[in-house]
Amino acid sequence: MKTPEPHILVIFGASGDLTKRKLIPALFELYAQKLLPEKFAVLGVSRTEISDQVFRDKMGEFLPASSQNNPAIAQFKETLFYQSLNTSDATDYPRLKARLEILGNELSIPANFIFYLSTPPQMYPVIPRILAEAGLNDVSQGFRRLIIEKPFGTDLASARELNRNLLSFYKEEQLYRIDHYLGKETVQNMLVTRFSNGIFEPIWNHNFIHHIEITSAETLGVEDRGGYYDHSGALRDMVQNHLMQLVGYVAMEPPVVIEANAIRNEMLKVFQSMRPIREADVASQVFRGQYTQSHIGNELIPGYREEKEVDPQSRTETYVAFKFFIDNFRWAGVPFYIRTGKKLPTRVTEVVIYFKTTPHHLFQYQSDLEPVNNQLVLRIQPDEGVLLKIGMKVPGAGFKVQNMNMDFHYTELSGTYLPSAYSRLLLDCMQGDATLYSRSDAVEKAWEYVQPILDAWQNNPDIPIYGYPAGTWGPESVENMIEDGSWRKPCKNLSHDGEYCEL
């Protein structure tokens, strides 16, 4: 594996939850695996006035408890430094520039910098501009890369404005728009499953596939994010970014090479080929829901409108499901179905490929309730793996058929290092590999697709928002959405799927 060049990683918003719970543990994971460069430092930046040592102690609290006596933790913490800064004040940035020069000289690190914006989205146009004004976007002395967390805008207009701002000061190849879903091994494995197996690629098209279903379900509600979520909703929070990326991976054409621009070009073509949903058709094509008060076991679960910081009259969706088509040669006529929601029966993200049935039905299924389609389940989380459902003869007289499972689980790869999503994505950025990061044109195209839905909900108050009891699979009106079939009811367990269901 290519070792990254020596550099300093600057994390804006170093006192925030993302830094403590995700970024620092991910960096320690890379350090423990000896994947970081020998000359490397992290400079945390935030408003709070604290010392390097206090910052190291605070970050150490979020490193694995099982490793606290490991000498590697003490060594890793020595790479952490801190700089207090008013991030919205341009006059403060010369101090940041001076500190970077001092660290570079003391640690013999060349002027290679990665800036990570672990900040509220309103700072995305501000910090990059001031960095550029301070000369910290200049690549003549070393690389300068900027990592930006989602959301990349809140609608099409704001996404375009954000891209215009960023591209005024940085080249596209300097920008890394991070989506942690793409850092998951199981997402990347979709490309390998498709393009390295001669049994799948020839049948990955409208001639053999009946429909494709993408589910991302959560058991949690909005927790302490009611104020944020009530201005976001499931469409913005999950569909426009995470689930659209999954669509791209499932539906893309084979790239010429496994390289950033080649893969991202094919992703963009998928988004360009998605049949638009017109604003006038949203009411009949897109279903939204909101979880209501319900008992789960012996516990009374409050409804969404009863959550803290949520408007009691809120029409923000906690569930969304819709059907769409990709109008190209490969996918002509194949329906795709997406659903995502909160307070559903289990936490699961998966893509299910439903293959067409054989043209002549010779055999009888053991149960009339069993589907006759072969299914390929690509499980993103949890119990990560791949499941293929095929028909097999029931032992005994006659030719009765029942579905059987052929499965693979990532847990079977014992002794193999499986990086966390943030570890993988951070390492890719350090290596200058943008394959798993979103490009500006694809971000805008994804927003362009969902914007008519947002507009319809905004402009037409008569479009219903259906209630569904917390702990169920969503509104009843969605149950009959899939023609000639029904939504799969996934369980936490991929092993023994169909035999028992663990929630």
Short mmCIF file of C-alpha atoms in Angstrom, two decimals, residues 225-490:
data_model
loop_
_atom_site.label_atom_id
_atom_site.label_comp_id
_atom_site.label_asym_id
_atom_site.label_seq_id
_atom_site.Cartn_x
_atom_site.Cartn_y
_atom_site.Cartn_z
CA ARG A 225 -31.09 16.30 16.97
CA GLY A 226 -34.71 17.44 16.80
CA GLY A 227 -33.84 21.07 16.08
CA TYR A 228 -31.55 20.09 13.20
CA TYR A 229 -33.66 17.26 11.84
CA ASP A 230 -36.88 19.29 11.73
CA HIS A 231 -35.22 21.53 9.12
CA SER A 232 -33.73 18.60 7.24
CA GLY A 233 -35.87 15.46 7.01
CA ALA A 234 -35.22 12.03 5.56
CA LEU A 235 -34.97 13.17 1.93
CA ARG A 236 -32.15 15.62 2.63
CA ASP A 237 -30.54 13.61 5.41
CA MET A 238 -30.36 10.23 3.67
CA VAL A 239 -31.62 10.09 0.09
CA GLN A 240 -29.84 12.99 -1.61
CA ASN A 241 -26.43 11.79 -0.47
CA HIS A 242 -26.04 8.27 0.97
CA LEU A 243 -28.72 6.44 -0.98
CA MET A 244 -28.07 8.22 -4.27
CA GLN A 245 -24.45 7.09 -3.95
CA LEU A 246 -25.65 3.48 -3.53
CA VAL A 247 -27.79 3.87 -6.65
CA GLY A 248 -24.70 5.05 -8.53
CA TYR A 249 -22.64 2.03 -7.49
CA VAL A 250 -25.41 -0.45 -8.31
CA ALA A 251 -26.35 1.03 -11.67
CA MET A 252 -23.10 2.43 -13.13
CA GLU A 253 -21.44 1.16 -16.29
CA PRO A 254 -18.01 -0.48 -15.95
CA PRO A 255 -15.35 2.22 -15.57
CA VAL A 256 -12.38 2.05 -17.93
CA VAL A 257 -10.04 1.82 -14.92
CA ILE A 258 -10.48 1.80 -11.16
CA GLU A 259 -9.47 5.42 -10.79
CA ALA A 260 -11.19 8.43 -9.26
CA ASN A 261 -12.35 10.30 -12.34
CA ALA A 262 -13.29 7.15 -14.27
CA ILE A 263 -15.55 5.92 -11.46
CA ARG A 264 -17.01 9.35 -10.74
CA ASN A 265 -17.73 9.89 -14.44
CA GLU A 266 -19.85 6.73 -14.47
CA MET A 267 -21.64 7.76 -11.27
CA LEU A 268 -22.54 11.08 -12.86
CA LYS A 269 -23.95 9.31 -15.94
CA VAL A 270 -26.31 7.34 -13.70
CA PHE A 271 -27.64 10.53 -12.09
CA GLN A 272 -28.02 12.13 -15.52
CA SER A 273 -30.04 9.12 -16.71
CA MET A 274 -32.53 9.06 -13.83
CA ARG A 275 -36.00 9.86 -15.12
CA PRO A 276 -37.04 13.14 -13.46
CA ILE A 277 -39.97 13.15 -11.07
CA ARG A 278 -42.00 16.22 -12.02
CA GLU A 279 -43.34 18.41 -9.24
CA ALA A 280 -46.90 17.67 -10.41
CA ASP A 281 -46.30 13.91 -10.02
CA VAL A 282 -44.75 13.95 -6.55
CA ALA A 283 -48.06 13.34 -4.75
CA SER A 284 -48.59 10.06 -6.62
CA GLN A 285 -44.96 8.86 -6.84
CA VAL A 286 -43.30 9.84 -3.56
CA PHE A 287 -44.62 8.76 -0.16
CA ARG A 288 -43.54 10.43 3.05
CA GLY A 289 -44.31 9.52 6.61
CA GLN A 290 -43.78 10.52 10.21
CA TYR A 291 -43.56 8.15 13.15
CA THR A 292 -46.29 8.38 15.76
CA GLN A 293 -46.54 7.36 19.40
CA SER A 294 -46.50 3.62 19.93
CA HIS A 295 -45.55 0.88 22.36
CA ILE A 296 -42.43 -1.12 21.52
CA GLY A 297 -42.44 -3.95 24.00
CA ASN A 298 -43.41 -2.39 27.31
CA GLU A 299 -41.95 1.01 26.44
CA LEU A 300 -44.11 3.91 25.27
CA ILE A 301 -42.27 5.62 22.40
CA PRO A 302 -43.15 9.26 21.76
CA GLY A 303 -44.17 10.36 18.29
CA TYR A 304 -41.95 12.61 16.19
CA ARG A 305 -43.98 15.73 16.94
CA GLU A 306 -43.52 15.07 20.66
CA GLU A 307 -39.73 14.99 20.41
CA LYS A 308 -37.63 17.76 21.93
CA GLU A 309 -37.19 20.87 19.71
CA VAL A 310 -39.62 19.55 17.07
CA ASP A 311 -42.52 21.75 15.92
CA PRO A 312 -45.79 20.22 17.26
CA GLN A 313 -47.30 20.85 13.81
CA SER A 314 -44.21 19.67 11.92
CA ARG A 315 -44.60 18.23 8.42
CA THR A 316 -41.00 17.07 8.24
CA GLU A 317 -40.73 13.51 6.95
CA THR A 318 -39.01 10.82 9.03
CA TYR A 319 -39.77 8.27 6.30
CA VAL A 320 -39.67 8.48 2.52
CA ALA A 321 -40.21 5.89 -0.21
CA PHE A 322 -40.43 6.23 -3.95
CA LYS A 323 -40.07 4.43 -7.24
CA PHE A 324 -37.89 5.66 -10.09
CA PHE A 325 -36.40 4.59 -13.42
CA ILE A 326 -33.00 4.95 -15.05
CA ASP A 327 -33.49 5.62 -18.73
CA ASN A 328 -30.54 4.02 -20.47
CA PHE A 329 -29.87 0.80 -22.40
CA ARG A 330 -28.92 -1.23 -19.33
CA TRP A 331 -31.84 -0.33 -17.11
CA ALA A 332 -34.72 0.49 -19.49
CA GLY A 333 -37.98 -0.45 -17.79
CA VAL A 334 -36.43 -1.74 -14.53
CA PRO A 335 -38.08 -0.12 -11.49
CA PHE A 336 -35.85 0.97 -8.62
CA TYR A 337 -37.35 1.42 -5.15
CA ILE A 338 -35.85 3.43 -2.29
CA ARG A 339 -37.06 3.67 1.28
CA THR A 340 -35.52 5.08 4.41
CA GLY A 341 -36.93 5.90 7.79
CA LYS A 342 -36.49 6.32 11.49
CA LYS A 343 -38.10 4.25 14.27
CA LEU A 344 -38.38 1.18 12.05
CA PRO A 345 -38.18 -2.39 13.42
CA THR A 346 -34.44 -2.90 12.88
CA ARG A 347 -31.30 -1.06 11.84
CA VAL A 348 -30.28 -2.26 8.40
CA THR A 349 -28.95 -0.94 5.10
CA GLU A 350 -29.01 -3.22 2.08
CA VAL A 351 -29.46 -3.41 -1.68
CA VAL A 352 -31.61 -6.27 -3.02
CA ILE A 353 -31.46 -7.37 -6.64
CA TYR A 354 -34.61 -9.27 -7.67
CA PHE A 355 -34.01 -11.39 -10.75
CA LYS A 356 -36.78 -12.30 -13.16
CA THR A 357 -38.41 -15.68 -12.83
CA THR A 358 -37.85 -18.47 -15.32
CA PRO A 359 -40.19 -18.15 -18.33
CA HIS A 360 -41.98 -21.43 -17.61
CA HIS A 361 -42.88 -22.47 -14.07
CA LEU A 362 -42.29 -26.21 -13.91
CA PHE A 363 -42.18 -26.68 -10.17
CA GLN A 364 -44.31 -25.97 -7.14
CA TYR A 365 -42.92 -23.99 -4.25
CA GLN A 366 -43.18 -25.58 -0.84
CA SER A 367 -44.90 -22.46 0.49
CA ASP A 368 -47.14 -20.15 -1.51
CA LEU A 369 -45.70 -17.31 0.57
CA GLU A 370 -42.17 -17.83 -0.73
CA PRO A 371 -41.04 -15.52 -3.52
CA VAL A 372 -40.17 -17.19 -6.79
CA ASN A 373 -37.52 -14.62 -7.70
CA ASN A 374 -33.88 -15.28 -7.07
CA GLN A 375 -32.53 -12.52 -4.86
CA LEU A 376 -29.03 -11.14 -4.36
CA VAL A 377 -28.82 -9.23 -1.08
CA LEU A 378 -25.87 -6.87 -0.70
CA ARG A 379 -25.84 -6.09 3.03
CA ILE A 380 -24.12 -2.80 3.90
CA GLN A 381 -24.78 -2.99 7.65
CA PRO A 382 -25.04 -4.78 10.07
CA ASP A 383 -23.94 -8.43 9.70
CA GLU A 384 -22.14 -7.26 6.55
CA GLY A 385 -22.02 -9.68 3.67
CA VAL A 386 -23.64 -11.03 0.51
CA LEU A 387 -26.62 -13.39 0.37
CA LEU A 388 -27.92 -15.23 -2.70
CA LYS A 389 -31.34 -16.87 -2.51
CA ILE A 390 -31.84 -19.78 -4.88
CA GLY A 391 -34.50 -22.47 -5.30
CA MET A 392 -33.57 -26.03 -4.26
CA LYS A 393 -35.52 -29.28 -4.32
CA VAL A 394 -37.11 -30.36 -1.06
CA PRO A 395 -35.83 -33.89 -0.26
CA GLY A 396 -38.40 -36.61 -0.84
CA ALA A 397 -41.00 -37.45 -3.45
CA GLY A 398 -42.04 -34.94 -6.06
CA PHE A 399 -40.42 -31.68 -7.15
CA LYS A 400 -41.30 -29.16 -4.50
CA VAL A 401 -38.94 -26.20 -4.29
CA GLN A 402 -37.90 -24.04 -1.38
CA ASN A 403 -35.60 -21.03 -1.13
CA MET A 404 -32.13 -21.71 0.21
CA ASN A 405 -29.38 -19.28 1.21
CA MET A 406 -25.83 -19.08 -0.08
CA ASP A 407 -24.02 -16.44 1.94
CA PHE A 408 -20.70 -14.78 2.68
CA HIS A 409 -19.95 -12.67 5.74
CA TYR A 410 -17.12 -10.26 6.32
CA THR A 411 -16.69 -11.72 9.80
CA GLU A 412 -15.36 -14.86 8.08
CA LEU A 413 -12.28 -12.92 7.02
CA SER A 414 -10.56 -13.46 10.35
CA GLY A 415 -7.12 -11.97 10.62
CA THR A 416 -7.88 -9.40 7.91
CA TYR A 417 -7.71 -5.70 8.75
CA LEU A 418 -11.07 -4.08 7.96
CA PRO A 419 -10.71 -0.32 8.30
CA SER A 420 -13.54 1.83 9.62
CA ALA A 421 -15.19 4.11 7.08
CA TYR A 422 -13.46 7.25 8.36
CA SER A 423 -10.07 5.52 8.52
CA ARG A 424 -10.40 4.44 4.90
CA LEU A 425 -11.52 7.85 3.68
CA LEU A 426 -8.89 9.77 5.65
CA LEU A 427 -6.17 7.51 4.29
CA ASP A 428 -7.47 7.95 0.74
CA CYS A 429 -7.31 11.73 1.06
CA MET A 430 -3.78 11.51 2.47
CA GLN A 431 -2.84 9.49 -0.60
CA GLY A 432 -4.57 11.93 -2.93
CA ASP A 433 -7.16 9.36 -4.01
CA ALA A 434 -10.60 10.96 -4.49
CA THR A 435 -12.34 7.80 -5.78
CA LEU A 436 -14.67 7.54 -2.77
CA TYR A 437 -15.37 11.28 -2.54
CA SER A 438 -18.18 13.15 -4.27
CA ARG A 439 -17.46 15.50 -7.16
CA SER A 440 -19.19 18.87 -7.57
CA ASP A 441 -21.12 17.97 -10.73
CA ALA A 442 -22.49 14.76 -9.18
CA VAL A 443 -23.53 16.60 -6.01
CA GLU A 444 -25.44 19.16 -8.05
CA LYS A 445 -27.05 16.48 -10.23
CA ALA A 446 -28.28 14.60 -7.15
CA TRP A 447 -29.79 17.80 -5.79
CA GLU A 448 -31.33 18.52 -9.19
CA TYR A 449 -33.14 15.18 -9.00
CA VAL A 450 -34.65 15.66 -5.51
CA GLN A 451 -35.40 19.39 -5.84
CA PRO A 452 -38.85 18.94 -7.50
CA ILE A 453 -39.85 16.72 -4.56
CA LEU A 454 -38.81 19.38 -2.05
CA ASP A 455 -40.59 22.05 -4.09
CA ALA A 456 -43.81 20.03 -4.24
CA TRP A 457 -43.85 19.47 -0.49
CA GLN A 458 -43.16 23.17 0.07
CA ASN A 459 -45.71 24.48 -2.41
CA ASN A 460 -48.56 22.01 -2.00
CA PRO A 461 -49.74 21.58 1.61
CA ASP A 462 -52.37 19.08 0.43
CA ILE A 463 -49.75 16.39 -0.26
CA PRO A 464 -50.27 14.02 2.68
CA ILE A 465 -47.73 12.97 5.24
CA TYR A 466 -48.73 9.55 6.52
CA GLY A 467 -48.36 8.52 10.12
CA TYR A 468 -46.85 5.18 11.03
CA PRO A 469 -46.53 3.71 14.52
CA ALA A 470 -42.96 3.71 15.83
CA GLY A 471 -41.51 0.22 15.45
CA THR A 472 -43.33 -0.64 12.22
CA TRP A 473 -42.14 -0.73 8.60
CA GLY A 474 -43.70 2.59 7.64
CA PRO A 475 -47.05 3.82 6.35
CA GLU A 476 -49.55 1.22 5.16
CA SER A 477 -49.96 3.15 1.89
CA VAL A 478 -46.41 2.15 0.92
CA GLU A 479 -47.01 -1.58 1.24
CA ASN A 480 -48.48 -1.96 -2.24
CA MET A 481 -45.96 0.26 -4.01
CA ILE A 482 -43.99 -2.64 -5.52
CA GLU A 483 -45.83 -4.19 -8.45
CA ASP A 484 -45.94 -8.00 -8.52
CA GLY A 485 -44.23 -8.14 -5.15
CA SER A 486 -43.78 -6.56 -1.75
CA TRP A 487 -41.04 -4.87 0.25
CA ARG A 488 -38.56 -7.23 1.82
CA LYS A 489 -38.71 -7.25 5.62
CA PRO A 490 -35.01 -7.49 6.48
#
